[in-house]
Coordinates of C-alpha atoms and ligand atoms in Angstrom, one line a residue:
M1 CA -27.0 7.9 18.1
S2 CA -23.2 8.0 17.9
Q3 CA -21.5 11.4 17.8
V4 CA -22.1 13.3 14.6
W5 CA -19.7 15.9 13.2
A6 CA -18.8 17.2 9.8
V7 CA -16.0 18.8 7.7
H8 CA -16.5 21.6 5.2
A9 CA -13.9 21.0 2.5
G10 CA -12.9 23.6 -0.1
W11 CA -12.8 20.6 -2.5
L12 CA -14.0 17.2 -1.7
I13 CA -12.6 14.3 -3.9
P14 CA -14.8 11.3 -3.1
V15 CA -13.1 9.2 -5.9
S16 CA -16.5 7.3 -6.3
G17 CA -17.8 10.4 -8.1
P18 CA -16.7 13.9 -9.4
P19 CA -15.0 16.4 -7.0
Q20 CA -17.3 18.7 -5.2
R21 CA -16.5 22.4 -4.6
H22 CA -17.5 23.3 -1.0
G23 CA -18.4 19.7 -0.1
F24 CA -19.6 18.6 3.4
L25 CA -18.6 15.2 4.8
V26 CA -20.7 14.0 7.7
I27 CA -19.3 11.5 10.1
A28 CA -21.2 9.4 12.6
G29 CA -19.1 7.3 14.9
D30 CA -16.5 5.5 12.8
R31 CA -18.5 5.8 9.6
I32 CA -19.3 8.3 6.8
A33 CA -22.9 9.2 7.3
G34 CA -23.2 11.2 4.1
L35 CA -21.8 13.9 1.9
G36 CA -23.0 16.7 -0.3
P37 CA -23.1 20.4 -0.9
S38 CA -24.6 21.0 2.6
I39 CA -25.0 18.8 5.7
P40 CA -27.7 16.3 4.8
E41 CA -31.0 17.1 6.6
P42 CA -31.2 14.1 9.0
Y43 CA -27.9 15.0 10.5
R44 CA -28.2 18.8 10.7
D45 CA -29.5 19.0 14.3
A46 CA -27.3 16.2 15.6
C47 CA -24.1 17.6 14.1
R48 CA -22.2 19.2 16.9
V49 CA -19.1 20.4 15.1
C50 CA -18.2 21.3 11.6
L51 CA -14.5 21.6 11.1
D52 CA -13.5 24.3 8.7
L53 CA -11.4 22.9 5.9
R54 CA -12.4 25.4 3.3
D55 CA -8.7 26.0 2.5
A56 CA -8.1 22.2 1.9
I57 CA -8.7 19.4 -0.5
V58 CA -10.2 16.4 1.2
L59 CA -9.8 12.9 -0.2
P60 CA -10.0 9.3 1.0
G61 CA -7.1 7.8 3.1
L62 CA -4.3 6.6 0.9
V63 CA -3.4 3.0 0.3
N64 CA 0.2 1.8 0.3
A65 CA -0.5 -1.6 -1.3
H66 CA 3.0 -3.0 -1.0
T67 CA 5.7 -2.4 1.6
H68 CA 8.0 -4.2 4.0
L69 CA 8.0 -2.2 7.2
D70 CA 10.4 -4.6 8.9
L71 CA 13.1 -3.5 6.4
G72 CA 13.0 0.1 7.7
G73 CA 16.5 -0.3 9.2
M74 CA 17.8 -0.6 5.6
A75 CA 17.0 3.1 4.9
T76 CA 20.7 4.0 5.2
V77 CA 21.7 1.4 2.5
R78 CA 19.3 3.2 0.1
R79 CA 20.5 6.6 1.2
N80 CA 24.2 5.9 1.0
A81 CA 24.1 4.2 -2.4
T82 CA 25.4 6.7 -5.0
V83 CA 24.3 4.3 -7.8
P84 CA 21.7 1.6 -7.5
P85 CA 23.4 -1.8 -6.9
A86 CA 22.9 -4.7 -9.3
F87 CA 19.7 -6.5 -8.2
C88 CA 21.4 -9.6 -6.8
D89 CA 23.9 -7.5 -4.8
W90 CA 21.0 -5.6 -3.4
L91 CA 19.3 -8.9 -2.5
R92 CA 22.5 -10.0 -0.7
Q93 CA 22.3 -6.9 1.4
V94 CA 18.6 -7.6 2.3
V95 CA 19.4 -11.2 3.2
A96 CA 22.4 -10.1 5.4
Y97 CA 20.1 -7.5 7.1
R98 CA 17.4 -10.1 7.8
R99 CA 19.9 -12.5 9.3
T100 CA 21.6 -9.9 11.6
S101 CA 18.9 -7.4 12.7
A102 CA 17.8 -7.8 16.3
Q103 CA 14.1 -8.2 17.1
Q104 CA 13.9 -4.9 18.9
D105 CA 15.5 -3.1 15.9
W106 CA 13.1 -4.3 13.3
R107 CA 10.2 -3.9 15.6
A108 CA 11.2 -0.3 16.2
A109 CA 11.4 0.1 12.4
V110 CA 7.9 -1.2 12.0
R111 CA 6.6 1.3 14.6
Q112 CA 8.5 4.2 12.9
G113 CA 7.2 3.0 9.5
L114 CA 3.6 3.1 10.8
E115 CA 4.0 6.5 12.1
Q116 CA 5.6 7.8 8.9
S117 CA 2.9 6.2 6.9
L118 CA 0.1 7.8 8.9
R119 CA 1.8 11.2 8.6
C120 CA 1.9 10.7 4.8
G121 CA -1.9 10.0 4.8
V122 CA -1.7 6.2 4.4
T123 CA -4.5 4.6 6.3
L124 CA -4.4 1.1 4.7
L125 CA -1.2 -0.9 4.1
G126 CA -0.2 -4.2 2.4
D127 CA 2.8 -5.2 4.5
V128 CA 4.9 -8.2 3.7
T129 CA 6.9 -9.4 6.7
A130 CA 9.4 -12.1 7.6
D131 CA 7.7 -14.8 9.8
G132 CA 4.6 -12.6 10.1
G133 CA 6.6 -10.4 12.5
S134 CA 5.0 -7.0 11.9
L135 CA 1.5 -8.2 12.8
E136 CA 1.6 -7.4 16.5
E137 CA 2.8 -3.8 16.0
I138 CA 0.2 -3.2 13.3
V139 CA -2.6 -4.6 15.3
R140 CA -1.8 -2.0 18.0
S141 CA -1.7 0.8 15.5
P142 CA -4.6 2.8 14.2
V143 CA -3.7 1.9 10.6
Q144 CA -5.6 -0.8 8.6
A145 CA -3.6 -3.5 7.0
V146 CA -3.3 -6.8 5.3
V147 CA -0.2 -8.4 6.8
F148 CA 1.4 -11.0 4.5
H149 CA 3.5 -13.7 6.0
E150 CA 6.4 -14.2 3.6
V151 CA 7.1 -17.8 2.6
L152 CA 10.4 -18.6 1.0
G153 CA 12.4 -21.6 0.1
L154 CA 13.5 -23.5 -3.0
T155 CA 14.9 -26.5 -1.3
K156 CA 12.5 -29.1 0.2
A157 CA 13.8 -28.6 3.7
R158 CA 13.5 -24.8 3.7
A159 CA 10.1 -24.9 2.0
K160 CA 8.8 -27.3 4.7
Q161 CA 10.1 -25.1 7.5
T162 CA 8.6 -21.9 6.1
W163 CA 5.3 -23.6 5.4
E164 CA 5.0 -24.9 9.0
Q165 CA 5.8 -21.4 10.3
A166 CA 3.2 -19.8 8.1
C167 CA 0.5 -22.3 9.1
A168 CA 1.2 -21.7 12.8
W169 CA 1.0 -17.9 12.2
L170 CA -2.3 -18.3 10.3
S171 CA -3.7 -20.3 13.2
R172 CA -3.4 -17.2 15.4
R173 CA -6.2 -15.8 13.3
D174 CA -8.3 -13.5 15.4
S175 CA -10.9 -10.9 14.8
W176 CA -8.7 -7.9 14.8
P177 CA -10.7 -5.0 13.6
N178 CA -7.9 -3.4 11.6
V179 CA -5.8 -6.3 10.4
R180 CA -6.3 -9.3 8.0
Q181 CA -3.8 -11.9 7.3
G182 CA -2.4 -13.0 3.9
L183 CA 0.4 -15.1 2.5
S184 CA 3.3 -13.9 0.3
P185 CA 5.3 -16.5 -1.6
H186 CA 8.4 -14.3 -2.1
A187 CA 9.1 -14.7 -5.8
P188 CA 9.2 -17.4 -8.5
Y189 CA 13.0 -17.7 -8.2
S190 CA 12.9 -18.2 -4.4
V191 CA 9.8 -20.4 -3.8
R192 CA 9.5 -24.1 -4.5
R193 CA 6.7 -24.8 -6.9
G194 CA 5.0 -27.1 -4.4
L195 CA 5.1 -24.3 -1.9
F196 CA 3.5 -21.9 -4.3
R197 CA 0.7 -24.4 -4.8
L198 CA 0.2 -24.9 -1.1
A199 CA 0.0 -21.1 -0.5
L200 CA -2.4 -20.6 -3.3
H201 CA -4.6 -23.4 -2.1
R202 CA -4.7 -22.2 1.4
C203 CA -5.5 -18.6 0.3
Q204 CA -8.4 -19.8 -1.8
Q205 CA -9.7 -22.1 0.9
D206 CA -9.5 -19.4 3.6
N207 CA -10.3 -16.4 1.4
L208 CA -7.0 -14.7 2.1
R209 CA -5.0 -12.5 -0.3
L210 CA -1.8 -13.9 -1.8
M211 CA 0.9 -11.4 -2.9
T212 CA 4.0 -12.3 -4.8
H213 CA 6.9 -10.3 -6.5
V214 CA 6.9 -11.2 -10.2
A215 CA 9.2 -10.2 -13.0
E216 CA 11.0 -7.6 -11.0
T217 CA 14.2 -8.1 -13.0
P218 CA 15.1 -9.7 -16.4
E219 CA 17.2 -12.2 -14.6
E220 CA 14.1 -13.9 -13.3
A221 CA 13.0 -15.2 -16.7
E222 CA 16.6 -16.2 -17.5
L223 CA 16.5 -18.4 -14.3
L224 CA 13.0 -19.9 -14.8
D225 CA 13.4 -20.6 -18.5
R226 CA 17.1 -21.5 -18.8
H227 CA 18.1 -22.2 -15.2
R228 CA 21.1 -19.8 -15.3
G229 CA 22.2 -16.3 -14.7
P230 CA 23.0 -14.1 -11.7
L231 CA 20.0 -15.3 -9.6
R232 CA 21.3 -18.9 -9.9
D233 CA 24.8 -17.7 -8.6
F234 CA 23.1 -15.8 -5.8
L235 CA 21.0 -18.8 -4.7
E236 CA 24.0 -21.2 -5.0
T237 CA 26.2 -18.9 -2.8
L238 CA 23.4 -18.9 -0.2
G239 CA 23.1 -22.7 -0.3
A240 CA 19.5 -22.2 -1.4
W241 CA 19.6 -23.5 -5.0
D242 CA 17.6 -26.6 -5.9
E243 CA 16.9 -26.9 -9.6
A244 CA 14.2 -29.6 -9.0
G245 CA 12.1 -27.2 -7.0
L246 CA 12.0 -24.4 -9.6
L247 CA 8.8 -23.6 -11.4
R248 CA 9.0 -24.8 -15.0
G249 CA 9.2 -21.5 -16.8
T250 CA 7.3 -18.2 -16.7
E251 CA 4.4 -19.6 -18.6
R252 CA 3.9 -22.3 -16.0
L253 CA 3.8 -19.5 -13.3
R254 CA 1.1 -17.7 -15.2
Q255 CA -0.9 -20.9 -15.6
L256 CA -0.5 -21.6 -11.9
L257 CA -1.5 -18.2 -10.7
N258 CA -4.3 -17.9 -13.3
R259 CA -6.4 -20.1 -11.1
D260 CA -7.0 -17.3 -8.7
R261 CA -8.0 -13.8 -9.9
Q262 CA -7.4 -12.4 -6.5
V263 CA -3.6 -13.0 -6.6
I264 CA -1.6 -9.8 -6.2
W265 CA 1.3 -9.5 -8.6
V266 CA 3.9 -7.0 -7.4
H267 CA 6.3 -5.1 -9.8
C268 CA 5.6 -7.0 -13.2
N269 CA 8.4 -4.8 -14.6
Y270 CA 9.2 -7.2 -17.4
L271 CA 5.8 -8.6 -18.3
V272 CA 4.4 -7.8 -21.7
Q273 CA 0.9 -9.1 -21.2
P274 CA -1.1 -7.9 -18.1
P275 CA -1.2 -10.6 -15.4
P276 CA -4.6 -12.2 -14.7
G277 CA -4.9 -10.8 -11.1
Y278 CA -4.3 -7.5 -9.4
V279 CA -1.2 -5.5 -10.0
V280 CA 0.8 -3.4 -7.5
W281 CA 3.5 -1.2 -9.0
C282 CA 6.2 0.7 -7.0
P283 CA 7.2 3.6 -9.3
R284 CA 10.1 5.1 -7.4
T285 CA 11.7 1.8 -6.6
H286 CA 11.3 0.9 -10.3
A287 CA 13.0 4.1 -11.3
W288 CA 15.8 3.7 -8.8
F289 CA 16.8 0.3 -10.2
G290 CA 16.6 1.8 -13.7
H291 CA 14.0 -0.6 -15.2
P292 CA 12.6 0.3 -18.6
R293 CA 9.2 2.1 -18.9
H294 CA 6.4 0.2 -17.3
R295 CA 3.3 -1.0 -19.2
F296 CA 0.8 -0.4 -16.4
A297 CA -1.1 2.4 -18.2
E298 CA -1.8 0.1 -21.2
W299 CA -2.9 -2.6 -18.8
M300 CA -5.3 -0.3 -17.0
N301 CA -6.8 0.6 -20.4
R302 CA -7.4 -3.1 -20.9
G303 CA -9.2 -3.3 -17.5
S304 CA -6.4 -4.3 -15.1
V305 CA -6.7 -2.9 -11.5
V306 CA -3.3 -1.3 -10.7
A307 CA -2.5 0.0 -7.3
L308 CA 0.6 1.7 -6.0
G309 CA 3.2 0.7 -3.3
T310 CA 6.3 2.3 -2.0
D311 CA 8.1 -1.1 -1.5
S312 CA 10.5 -1.0 1.5
L313 CA 12.9 1.6 2.6
A314 CA 15.7 -0.6 1.2
S315 CA 14.7 0.7 -2.3
S316 CA 12.3 3.6 -1.7
P317 CA 13.4 7.1 -0.3
D318 CA 10.4 7.1 2.1
L319 CA 6.9 5.7 2.7
D320 CA 5.1 8.6 1.1
L321 CA 2.5 7.1 -1.1
L322 CA 1.4 10.5 -2.4
A323 CA 5.0 11.0 -3.7
E324 CA 4.6 7.8 -5.7
A325 CA 1.3 9.1 -7.2
R326 CA 3.0 12.4 -8.0
F327 CA 5.9 10.6 -9.6
V328 CA 3.4 8.6 -11.8
Y329 CA 1.6 11.8 -12.8
K330 CA 4.8 13.5 -13.8
H331 CA 6.4 10.6 -15.7
Y332 CA 3.4 9.0 -17.3
P333 CA 1.4 12.0 -18.5
E334 CA -0.9 9.8 -20.5
V335 CA -2.6 8.8 -17.3
Q336 CA -5.2 11.4 -16.2
A337 CA -5.2 12.8 -12.7
P338 CA -8.4 11.1 -11.5
A339 CA -7.0 7.7 -12.6
V340 CA -3.8 8.4 -10.6
I341 CA -5.7 9.4 -7.5
R342 CA -7.7 6.2 -7.9
M343 CA -4.5 4.1 -8.1
A344 CA -3.5 5.6 -4.7
T345 CA -6.9 5.0 -3.1
M346 CA -9.7 2.8 -4.4
S347 CA -7.5 0.5 -6.5
G348 CA -5.3 -0.2 -3.4
A349 CA -8.4 -1.0 -1.4
E350 CA -9.7 -3.4 -4.1
V351 CA -6.3 -5.1 -4.4
L352 CA -6.1 -5.7 -0.7
G353 CA -9.8 -6.7 -0.4
W354 CA -10.9 -3.7 1.7
A355 CA -13.0 -2.0 -1.0
D356 CA -16.2 -2.6 1.0
S357 CA -15.1 -0.3 3.8
V358 CA -12.4 2.1 2.5
G359 CA -11.0 3.6 -0.7
T360 CA -13.7 6.1 -1.5
L361 CA -15.7 8.7 0.5
E362 CA -19.2 7.1 0.4
A363 CA -21.9 6.8 3.0
G364 CA -21.5 3.6 5.1
K365 CA -17.7 3.3 4.6
L366 CA -15.2 3.9 7.4
A367 CA -14.5 7.6 7.9
D368 CA -10.9 7.4 6.7
W369 CA -10.0 10.7 5.0
I370 CA -7.1 13.1 4.6
A371 CA -6.8 16.8 4.0
I372 CA -4.2 18.8 2.1
R373 CA -4.3 22.4 3.0
V374 CA -3.6 24.6 0.0
P375 CA -1.5 27.8 0.3
Q376 CA -3.8 30.9 0.0
A377 CA -1.9 32.2 -3.0
Q378 CA -2.5 28.9 -4.9
W379 CA -6.1 28.5 -4.1
E380 CA -7.4 30.9 -6.8
K381 CA -5.5 29.0 -9.5
L382 CA -7.1 25.6 -8.7
E383 CA -10.1 26.2 -10.8
A384 CA -12.0 23.0 -11.4
N385 CA -9.2 20.5 -11.3
P386 CA -8.3 19.7 -7.7
E387 CA -6.9 16.2 -8.6
D388 CA -4.4 17.8 -10.9
A389 CA -3.5 20.3 -8.2
V390 CA -2.9 17.6 -5.6
L391 CA -0.6 15.7 -7.9
R392 CA 1.2 18.7 -9.4
H393 CA 2.2 20.5 -6.2
P394 CA 4.3 19.1 -3.3
W395 CA 1.8 20.2 -0.6
P396 CA 2.0 17.8 2.3
V397 CA -0.9 15.9 3.9
T398 CA -1.9 18.1 6.9
D399 CA -4.8 16.2 8.5
V400 CA -5.6 12.5 8.8
C401 CA -8.8 10.9 10.1
V402 CA -9.0 7.1 10.6
G403 CA -12.3 5.5 11.6
G404 CA -13.9 8.8 12.5
K405 CA -11.0 9.8 14.8
L406 CA -8.7 12.7 13.9
L407 CA -5.1 11.5 14.4
I408 CA -3.3 14.4 12.7
W409 CA -4.7 17.9 12.7
E410 CA -2.9 20.9 11.1
G411 CA 0.2 18.7 10.7
R412 CA 0.3 17.7 14.4
A413 CA -0.5 14.4 16.1
V414 CA -3.6 14.7 18.2
A415 CA -3.1 13.1 21.6
D416 CA -5.7 10.8 23.1
N417 CA -6.3 12.9 26.2
E418 CA -6.5 16.3 24.5
N419 CA -9.7 18.2 23.7
R420 CA -10.2 16.5 20.3
P421 CA -11.2 18.8 17.4
E422 CA -14.1 16.5 16.4
S423 CA -15.6 16.2 19.8
A424 CA -15.4 19.8 21.0
A425 CA -18.7 21.2 22.1
R426 CA -20.4 24.0 20.2
G427 CA -18.8 27.3 20.9
D428 CA -15.7 25.6 22.2
G429 CA -13.5 27.5 19.9
W430 CA -14.2 25.1 17.0
P431 CA -16.4 26.3 14.1
T432 CA -20.0 25.1 14.3
P433 CA -22.1 24.0 11.3
D434 CA -23.5 27.5 11.0
G435 CA -20.1 29.2 11.6
Ligands
ZN501 ZN1 8.6 -6.0 -2.1

């Protein structure tokens, strides 16, 4: 039998069911063996260690469903901007960065982004990356991910080139335990319609996720419906404009993507009707650009699955997914705390196709969980609403466990060679199940 250990949480938020006061989570190997008000009987004798998290709220690992780790080097652009730039000016900066950043720089940014994500409690990522570049760094990390190869090109030549690159990248398909591949046609204004079709077909055929930015700005509809506006100027200056390649209107896009309910629509800031597939919304990026109030809450009431993303550091202050959830809770009070926690966990897992193994704390799923230690003075005031407390207070994530391995404990990274909290022997200074 694999090593069995447990945590005793002051509050356990499984997401799949109501929160439990003084809940025990039992871990065997890389999986959750069970949970309940005490250590379930079959595991009591085998359980060597029970970590004391009675001062903490424990919940599933967070899911950042949309980011671009390879743009981490653009953090200074975001930080130095006193007012958000016009969307096309911002796009110009992204393109310039992509063209000039050296491989070692964006690779370092990916590694830093992974580290920052983990510290923020993110254990599953949806990462869109140029040329599939972030894959190797993510495969080596403890974080789970769907890595989306971006495909981009309105002209015939560029579309052909990007498609060949994407196909070569997909052919590297391997059985990485922590990473799956996907495709990301960038946006309706930058992807030739034939390229959209190819990507959609390939994803359906190989059961891959497809993620695309849709309706991020009002200029997009202006371009698709009337072939004019700032996006056309932007594309013309880049030498990337080809009217013949453009999708024929927003309705055509909906019809095209309607064929696959597993398509992930990112942003959707200017859609009135909910899109047919999954939605990922990036609240703080949305706010930074000053877009009008989002309709995600209404769509969730109509059955849409909406997950949260940070987007890249070119538009987000950091990769803190919990900060996104807290932002939603503060600015969209019509959404209840449990629903916001779900957006940050299980909905992200569903959107990325990982719901079978992560997103909730349930027996059989991977032991991916995080803890937030609550200051003593606040503990008494929590009463019966830990979800509200997690979202209302700025308490940081203090402990992170991925696949049954504690990676952050009491806010500190646990080194591979140290006496690991979860594998300490009874009486080794760590609390035992009886202690
Ligand atoms: Zn994005």
